[in-house]
PDB file of C-alpha atoms in Angstrom:
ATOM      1  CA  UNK A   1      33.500  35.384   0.406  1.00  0.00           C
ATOM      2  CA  UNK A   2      33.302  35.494  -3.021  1.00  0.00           C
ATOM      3  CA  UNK A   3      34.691  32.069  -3.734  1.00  0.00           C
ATOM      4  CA  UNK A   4      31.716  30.975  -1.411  1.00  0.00           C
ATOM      5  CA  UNK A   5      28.835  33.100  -3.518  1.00  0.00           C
ATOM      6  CA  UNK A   6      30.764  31.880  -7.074  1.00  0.00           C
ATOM      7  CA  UNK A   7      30.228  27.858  -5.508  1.00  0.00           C
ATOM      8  CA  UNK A   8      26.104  28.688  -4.434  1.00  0.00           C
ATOM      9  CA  UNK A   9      25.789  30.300  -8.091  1.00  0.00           C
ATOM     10  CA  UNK A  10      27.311  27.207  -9.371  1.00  0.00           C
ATOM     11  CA  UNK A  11      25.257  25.295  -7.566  1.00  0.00           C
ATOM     12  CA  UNK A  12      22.203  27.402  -8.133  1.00  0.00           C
ATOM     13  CA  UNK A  13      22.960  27.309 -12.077  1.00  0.00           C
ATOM     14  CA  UNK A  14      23.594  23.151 -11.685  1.00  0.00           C
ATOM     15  CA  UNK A  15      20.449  22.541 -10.139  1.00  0.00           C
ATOM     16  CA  UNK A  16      18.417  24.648 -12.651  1.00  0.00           C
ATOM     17  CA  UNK A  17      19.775  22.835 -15.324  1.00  0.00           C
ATOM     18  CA  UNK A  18      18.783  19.310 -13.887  1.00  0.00           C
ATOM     19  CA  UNK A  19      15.315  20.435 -12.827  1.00  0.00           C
ATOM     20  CA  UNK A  20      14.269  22.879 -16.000  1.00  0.00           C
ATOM     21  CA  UNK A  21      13.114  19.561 -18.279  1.00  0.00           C
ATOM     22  CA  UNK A  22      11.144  18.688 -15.136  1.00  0.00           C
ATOM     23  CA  UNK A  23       8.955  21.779 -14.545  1.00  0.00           C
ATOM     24  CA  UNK A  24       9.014  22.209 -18.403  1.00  0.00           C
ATOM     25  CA  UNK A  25       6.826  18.644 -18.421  1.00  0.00           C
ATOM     26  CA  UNK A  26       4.605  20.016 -15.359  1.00  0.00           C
ATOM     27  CA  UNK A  27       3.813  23.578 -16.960  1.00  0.00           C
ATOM     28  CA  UNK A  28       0.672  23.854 -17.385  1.00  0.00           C
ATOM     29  CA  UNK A  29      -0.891  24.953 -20.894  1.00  0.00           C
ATOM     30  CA  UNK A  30      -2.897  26.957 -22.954  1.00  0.00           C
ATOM     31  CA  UNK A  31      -5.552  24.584 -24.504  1.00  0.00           C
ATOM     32  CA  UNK A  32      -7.029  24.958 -28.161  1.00  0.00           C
ATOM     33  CA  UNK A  33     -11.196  25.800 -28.532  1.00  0.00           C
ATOM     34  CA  UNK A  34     -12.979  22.788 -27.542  1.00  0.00           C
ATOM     35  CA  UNK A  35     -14.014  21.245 -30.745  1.00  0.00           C
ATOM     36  CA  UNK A  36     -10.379  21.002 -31.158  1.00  0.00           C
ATOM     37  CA  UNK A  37      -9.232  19.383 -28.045  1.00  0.00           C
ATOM     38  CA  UNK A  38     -10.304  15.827 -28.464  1.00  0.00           C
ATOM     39  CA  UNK A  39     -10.063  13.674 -24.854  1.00  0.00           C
ATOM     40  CA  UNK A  40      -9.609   9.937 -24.299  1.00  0.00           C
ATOM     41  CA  UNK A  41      -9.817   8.203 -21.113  1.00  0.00           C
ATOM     42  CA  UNK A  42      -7.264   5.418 -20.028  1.00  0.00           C
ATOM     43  CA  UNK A  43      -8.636   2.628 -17.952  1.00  0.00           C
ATOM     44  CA  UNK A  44      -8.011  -0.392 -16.539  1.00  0.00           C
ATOM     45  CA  UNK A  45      -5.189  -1.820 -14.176  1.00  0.00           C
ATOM     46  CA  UNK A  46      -1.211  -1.925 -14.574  1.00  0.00           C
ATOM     47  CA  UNK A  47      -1.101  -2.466 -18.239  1.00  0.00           C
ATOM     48  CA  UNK A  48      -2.564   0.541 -19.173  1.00  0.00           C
ATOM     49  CA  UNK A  49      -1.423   2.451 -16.510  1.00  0.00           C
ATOM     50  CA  UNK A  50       2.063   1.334 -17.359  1.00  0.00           C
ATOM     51  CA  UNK A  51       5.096  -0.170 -16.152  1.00  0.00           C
ATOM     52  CA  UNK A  52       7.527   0.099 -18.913  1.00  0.00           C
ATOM     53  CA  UNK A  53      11.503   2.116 -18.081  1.00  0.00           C
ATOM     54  CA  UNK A  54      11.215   5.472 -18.925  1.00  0.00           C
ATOM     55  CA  UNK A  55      14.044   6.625 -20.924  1.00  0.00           C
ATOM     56  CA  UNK A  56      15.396   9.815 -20.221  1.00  0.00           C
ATOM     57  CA  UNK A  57      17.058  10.750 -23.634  1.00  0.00           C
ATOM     58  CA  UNK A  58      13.295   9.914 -25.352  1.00  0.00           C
ATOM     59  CA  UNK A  59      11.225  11.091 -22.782  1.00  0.00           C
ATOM     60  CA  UNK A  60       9.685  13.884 -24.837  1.00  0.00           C
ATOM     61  CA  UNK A  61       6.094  15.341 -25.269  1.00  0.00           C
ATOM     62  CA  UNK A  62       4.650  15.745 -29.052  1.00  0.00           C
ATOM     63  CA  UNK A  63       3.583  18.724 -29.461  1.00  0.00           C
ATOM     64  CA  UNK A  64      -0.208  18.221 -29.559  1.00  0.00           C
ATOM     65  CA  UNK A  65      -0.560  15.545 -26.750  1.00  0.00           C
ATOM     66  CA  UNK A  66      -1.276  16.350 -23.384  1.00  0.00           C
ATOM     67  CA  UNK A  67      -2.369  14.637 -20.155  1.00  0.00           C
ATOM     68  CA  UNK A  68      -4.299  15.741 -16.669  1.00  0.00           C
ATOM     69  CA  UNK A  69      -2.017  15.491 -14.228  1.00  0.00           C
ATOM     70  CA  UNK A  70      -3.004  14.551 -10.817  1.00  0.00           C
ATOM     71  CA  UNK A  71      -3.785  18.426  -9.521  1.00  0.00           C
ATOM     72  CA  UNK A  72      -5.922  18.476 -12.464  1.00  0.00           C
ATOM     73  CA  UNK A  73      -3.826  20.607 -14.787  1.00  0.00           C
ATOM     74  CA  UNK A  74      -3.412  19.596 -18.797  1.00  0.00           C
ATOM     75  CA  UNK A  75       0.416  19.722 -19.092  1.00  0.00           C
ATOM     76  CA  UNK A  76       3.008  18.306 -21.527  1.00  0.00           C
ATOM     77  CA  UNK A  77       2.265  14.196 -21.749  1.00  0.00           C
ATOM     78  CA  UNK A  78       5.587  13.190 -20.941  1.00  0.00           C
ATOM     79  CA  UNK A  79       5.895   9.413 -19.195  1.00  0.00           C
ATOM     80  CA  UNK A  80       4.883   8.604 -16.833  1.00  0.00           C
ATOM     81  CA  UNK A  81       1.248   9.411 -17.590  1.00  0.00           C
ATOM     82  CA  UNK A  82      -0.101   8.033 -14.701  1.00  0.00           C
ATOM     83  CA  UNK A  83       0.519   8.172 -11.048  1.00  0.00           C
ATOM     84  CA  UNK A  84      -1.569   5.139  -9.444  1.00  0.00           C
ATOM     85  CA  UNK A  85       1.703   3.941  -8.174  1.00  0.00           C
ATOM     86  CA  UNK A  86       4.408   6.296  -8.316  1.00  0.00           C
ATOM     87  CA  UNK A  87       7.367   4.683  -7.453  1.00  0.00           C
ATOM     88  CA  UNK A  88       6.936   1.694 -10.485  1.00  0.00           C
ATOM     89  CA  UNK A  89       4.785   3.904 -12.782  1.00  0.00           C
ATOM     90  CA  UNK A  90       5.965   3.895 -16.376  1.00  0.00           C
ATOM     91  CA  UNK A  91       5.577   3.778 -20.068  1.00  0.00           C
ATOM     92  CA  UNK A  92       2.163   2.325 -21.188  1.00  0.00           C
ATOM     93  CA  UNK A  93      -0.008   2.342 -23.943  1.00  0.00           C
ATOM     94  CA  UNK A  94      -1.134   5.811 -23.740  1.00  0.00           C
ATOM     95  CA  UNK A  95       2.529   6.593 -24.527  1.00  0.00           C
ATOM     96  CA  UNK A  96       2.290   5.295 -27.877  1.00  0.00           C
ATOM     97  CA  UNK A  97      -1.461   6.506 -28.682  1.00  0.00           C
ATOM     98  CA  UNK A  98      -1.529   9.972 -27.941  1.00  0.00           C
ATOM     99  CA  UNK A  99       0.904  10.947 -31.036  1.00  0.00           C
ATOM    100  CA  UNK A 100      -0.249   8.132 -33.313  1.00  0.00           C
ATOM    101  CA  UNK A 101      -3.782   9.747 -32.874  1.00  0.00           C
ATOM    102  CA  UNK A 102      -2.198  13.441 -33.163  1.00  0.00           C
ATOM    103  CA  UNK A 103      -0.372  12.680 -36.102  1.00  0.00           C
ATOM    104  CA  UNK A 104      -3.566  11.105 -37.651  1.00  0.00           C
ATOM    105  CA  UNK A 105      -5.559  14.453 -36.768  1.00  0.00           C
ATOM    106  CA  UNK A 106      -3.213  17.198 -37.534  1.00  0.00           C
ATOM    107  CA  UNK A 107      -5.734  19.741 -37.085  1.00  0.00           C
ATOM    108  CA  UNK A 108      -6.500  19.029 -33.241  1.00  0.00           C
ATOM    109  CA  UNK A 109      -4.846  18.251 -29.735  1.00  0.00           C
ATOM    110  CA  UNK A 110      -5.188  15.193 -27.741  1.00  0.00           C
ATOM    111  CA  UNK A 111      -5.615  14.726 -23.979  1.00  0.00           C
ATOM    112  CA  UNK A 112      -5.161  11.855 -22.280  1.00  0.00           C
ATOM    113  CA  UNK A 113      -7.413  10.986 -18.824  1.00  0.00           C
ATOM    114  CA  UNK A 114      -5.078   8.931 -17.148  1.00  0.00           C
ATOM    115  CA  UNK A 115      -7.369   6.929 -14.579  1.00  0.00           C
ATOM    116  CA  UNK A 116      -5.894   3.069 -14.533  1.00  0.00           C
ATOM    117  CA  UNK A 117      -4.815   1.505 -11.253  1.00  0.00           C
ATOM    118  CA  UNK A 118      -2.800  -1.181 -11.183  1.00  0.00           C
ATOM    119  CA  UNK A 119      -4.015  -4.752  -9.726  1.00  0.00           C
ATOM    120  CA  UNK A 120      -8.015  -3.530  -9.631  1.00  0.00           C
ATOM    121  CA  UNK A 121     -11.047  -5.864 -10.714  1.00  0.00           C
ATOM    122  CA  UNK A 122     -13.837  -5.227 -13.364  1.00  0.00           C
ATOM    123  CA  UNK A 123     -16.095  -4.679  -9.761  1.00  0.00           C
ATOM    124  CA  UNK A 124     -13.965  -1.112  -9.279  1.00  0.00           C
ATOM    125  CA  UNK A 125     -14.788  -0.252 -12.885  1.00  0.00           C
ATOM    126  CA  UNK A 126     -19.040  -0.947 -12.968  1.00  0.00           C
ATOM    127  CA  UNK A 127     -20.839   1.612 -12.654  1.00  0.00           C
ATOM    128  CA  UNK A 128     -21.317   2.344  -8.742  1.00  0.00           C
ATOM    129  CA  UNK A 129     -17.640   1.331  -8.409  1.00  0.00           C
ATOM    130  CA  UNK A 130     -15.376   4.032  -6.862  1.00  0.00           C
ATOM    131  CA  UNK A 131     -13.099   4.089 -10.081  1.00  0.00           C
ATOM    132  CA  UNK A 132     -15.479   4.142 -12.262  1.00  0.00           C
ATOM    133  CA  UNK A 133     -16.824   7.171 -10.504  1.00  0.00           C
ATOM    134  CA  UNK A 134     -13.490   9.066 -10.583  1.00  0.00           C
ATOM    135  CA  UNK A 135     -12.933   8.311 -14.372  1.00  0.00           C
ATOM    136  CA  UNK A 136     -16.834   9.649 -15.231  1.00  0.00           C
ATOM    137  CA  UNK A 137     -16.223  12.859 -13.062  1.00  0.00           C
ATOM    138  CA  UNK A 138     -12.414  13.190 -14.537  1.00  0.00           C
ATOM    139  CA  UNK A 139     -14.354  13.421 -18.079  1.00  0.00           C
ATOM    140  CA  UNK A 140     -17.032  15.144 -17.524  1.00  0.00           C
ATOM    141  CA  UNK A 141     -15.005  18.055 -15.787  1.00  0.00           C
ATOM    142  CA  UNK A 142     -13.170  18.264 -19.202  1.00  0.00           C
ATOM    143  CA  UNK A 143     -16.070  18.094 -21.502  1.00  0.00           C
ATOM    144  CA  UNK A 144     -16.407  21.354 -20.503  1.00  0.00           C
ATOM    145  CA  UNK A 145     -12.606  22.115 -22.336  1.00  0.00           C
ATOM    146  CA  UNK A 146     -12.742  19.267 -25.152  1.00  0.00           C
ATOM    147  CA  UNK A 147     -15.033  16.551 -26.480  1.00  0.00           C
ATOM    148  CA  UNK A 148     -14.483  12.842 -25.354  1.00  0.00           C
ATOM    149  CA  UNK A 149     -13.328  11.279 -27.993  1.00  0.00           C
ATOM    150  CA  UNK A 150     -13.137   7.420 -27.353  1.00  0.00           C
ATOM    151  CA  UNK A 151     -11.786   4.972 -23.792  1.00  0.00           C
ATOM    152  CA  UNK A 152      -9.190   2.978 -24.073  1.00  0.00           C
ATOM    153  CA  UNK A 153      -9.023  -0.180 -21.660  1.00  0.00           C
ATOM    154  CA  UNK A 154      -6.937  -2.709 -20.399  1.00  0.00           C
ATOM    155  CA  UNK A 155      -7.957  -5.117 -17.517  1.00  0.00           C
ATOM    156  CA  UNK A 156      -8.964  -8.869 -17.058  1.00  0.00           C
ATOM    157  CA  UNK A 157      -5.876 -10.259 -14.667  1.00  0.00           C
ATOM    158  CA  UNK A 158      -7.498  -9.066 -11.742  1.00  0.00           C
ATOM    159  CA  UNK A 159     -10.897 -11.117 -12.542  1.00  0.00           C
ATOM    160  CA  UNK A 160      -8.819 -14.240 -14.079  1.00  0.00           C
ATOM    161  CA  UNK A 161      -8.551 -16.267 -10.654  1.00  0.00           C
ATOM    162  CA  UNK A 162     -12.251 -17.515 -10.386  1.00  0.00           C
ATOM    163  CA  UNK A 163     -14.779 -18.985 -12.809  1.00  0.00           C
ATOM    164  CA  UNK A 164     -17.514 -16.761 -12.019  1.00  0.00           C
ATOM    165  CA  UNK A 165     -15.079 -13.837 -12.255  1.00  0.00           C
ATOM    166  CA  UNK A 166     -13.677 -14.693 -16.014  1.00  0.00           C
ATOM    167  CA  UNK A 167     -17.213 -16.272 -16.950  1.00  0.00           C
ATOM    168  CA  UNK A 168     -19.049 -13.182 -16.170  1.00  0.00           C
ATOM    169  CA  UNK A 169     -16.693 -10.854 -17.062  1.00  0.00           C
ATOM    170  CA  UNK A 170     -18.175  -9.925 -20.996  1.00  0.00           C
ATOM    171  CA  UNK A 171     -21.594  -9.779 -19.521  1.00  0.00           C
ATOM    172  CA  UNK A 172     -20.229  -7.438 -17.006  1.00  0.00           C
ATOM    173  CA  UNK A 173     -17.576  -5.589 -19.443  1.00  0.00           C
ATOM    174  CA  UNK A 174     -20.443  -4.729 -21.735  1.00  0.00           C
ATOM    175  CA  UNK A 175     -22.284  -3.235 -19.522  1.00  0.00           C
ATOM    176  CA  UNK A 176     -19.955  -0.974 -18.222  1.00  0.00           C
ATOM    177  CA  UNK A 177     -19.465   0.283 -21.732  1.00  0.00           C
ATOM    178  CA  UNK A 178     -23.051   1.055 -21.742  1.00  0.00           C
ATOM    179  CA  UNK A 179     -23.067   2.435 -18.816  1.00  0.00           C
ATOM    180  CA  UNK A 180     -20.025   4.917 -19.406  1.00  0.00           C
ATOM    181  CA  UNK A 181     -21.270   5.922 -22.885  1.00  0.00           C
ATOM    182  CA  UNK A 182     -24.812   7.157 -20.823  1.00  0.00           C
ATOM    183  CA  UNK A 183     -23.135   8.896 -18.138  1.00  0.00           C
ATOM    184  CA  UNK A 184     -20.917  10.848 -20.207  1.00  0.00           C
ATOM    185  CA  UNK A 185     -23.767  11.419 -23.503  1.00  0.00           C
ATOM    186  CA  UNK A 186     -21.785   9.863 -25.808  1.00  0.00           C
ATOM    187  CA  UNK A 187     -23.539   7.070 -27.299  1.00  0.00           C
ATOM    188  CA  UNK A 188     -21.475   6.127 -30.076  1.00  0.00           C
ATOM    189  CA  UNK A 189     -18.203   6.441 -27.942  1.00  0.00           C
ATOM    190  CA  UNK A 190     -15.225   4.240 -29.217  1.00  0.00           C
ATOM    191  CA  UNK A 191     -14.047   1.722 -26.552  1.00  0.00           C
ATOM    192  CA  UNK A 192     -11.072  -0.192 -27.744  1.00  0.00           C
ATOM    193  CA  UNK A 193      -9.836  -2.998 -25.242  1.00  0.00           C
ATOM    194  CA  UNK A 194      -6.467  -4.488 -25.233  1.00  0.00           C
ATOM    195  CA  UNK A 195      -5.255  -7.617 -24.512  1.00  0.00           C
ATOM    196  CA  UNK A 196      -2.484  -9.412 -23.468  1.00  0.00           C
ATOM    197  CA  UNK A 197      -0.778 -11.429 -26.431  1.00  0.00           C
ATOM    198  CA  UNK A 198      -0.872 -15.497 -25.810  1.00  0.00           C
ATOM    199  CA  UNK A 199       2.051 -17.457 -24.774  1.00  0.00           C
ATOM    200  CA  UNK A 200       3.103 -20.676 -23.075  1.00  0.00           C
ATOM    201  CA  UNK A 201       3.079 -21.410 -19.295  1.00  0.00           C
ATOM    202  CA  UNK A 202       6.001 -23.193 -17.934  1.00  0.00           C
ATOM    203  CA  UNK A 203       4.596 -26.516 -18.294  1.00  0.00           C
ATOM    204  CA  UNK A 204       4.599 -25.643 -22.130  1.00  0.00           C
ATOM    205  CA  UNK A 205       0.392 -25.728 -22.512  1.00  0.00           C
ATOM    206  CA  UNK A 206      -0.965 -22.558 -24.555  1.00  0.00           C
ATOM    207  CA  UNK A 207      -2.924 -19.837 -22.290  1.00  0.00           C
TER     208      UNK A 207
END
């Protein structure tokens, strides 16, 4: 009998030890006064929302970065940040931002909106479209807790196949911008866009 109860404790104890770091990421936290809680919203499709291996040993939160889970909760912003597609989700450029932009600010706390979705077109993102809807109410639920700082967006593959699709796509980009800056009262919002860097296809011609 007591062999048996020292073997569950030992289990007990084992399992705590594996899943503690876990919870610790998901806990949710106590945020700063809003003028110090400055929010950005990542958008877009896979490269934002991040495909990279997440290592273990350096998967750790700064201090002053946080991200909204999917219940809606600002916890630790350990990778992945986003959830689109759990079972590939990984490290992406909000990974890198958050503490670049915390160390820059050492006064405040960054949250991150993670909203991408891997493989979506620019039409998801207009205004009307059903992700664009879900990233405006994401960020206007928080402007009640923080002030939107800025978007950050990655996307173009998905519109890349057709001419009218690439052709239009600054005309259509641009309004978007204008569109999310309105909805959300922030006209002089920072947008940065990313892009993927050039390289040759197998034939050896430049994209």
């Amino acid at each position: 009998m007591k062999i048996k109860w020292l073997l569950n404790l030992t289990l007990c104890l084992g399992m705590s030890a594996v899943l503690s770091p876990m919870l610790a990421a998901d806990k949710t936290v106590e945020l700063p006064e809003k003028e110090k809680f400055h929010i950005y919203l990542l958008i877009g499709q896979s490269n934002m929302a991040g495909r990279g291996k997440v290592d273990p040993a350096t998967n750790k939160a700064h201090p002053r970065v946080l991200k909204l889970d999917k219940a809606g909760n600002w916890v630790p912003a350990t990778d992945p940040l986003h959830f689109d597609k759990p079972k590939i989700a990984g490290v992406g450029p909000g990974s890198g931002f958050g503490p670049v932009i915390a160390e820059a600010s050492p006064e405040v706390t960054i949250g991150l909106i993670p909203a991408a979705v891997g493989g979506t077109p620019l039409s998801r993102w207009v205004k009307g479209g059903d992700l664009y809807e879900r990233a405006v109410k994401l960020a206007k639920e928080n402007q009640k807790k923080g002030v939107i700082k800025g978007a950050i967006w990655h996307q173009g593959e998905g519109d890349s196949s057709k001419p009218e699709l690439y052709n239009s796509y600054q005309k259509r980009l641009a309004g978007m911008i204008a569109d999310l800056r309105t909805d959300l009262g922030e006209p002089e919002m920072p947008f940065v866009m990313g892009e993927l860097g050039e390289f040759f296809t197998r034939e050896g011609a430049p994209t």
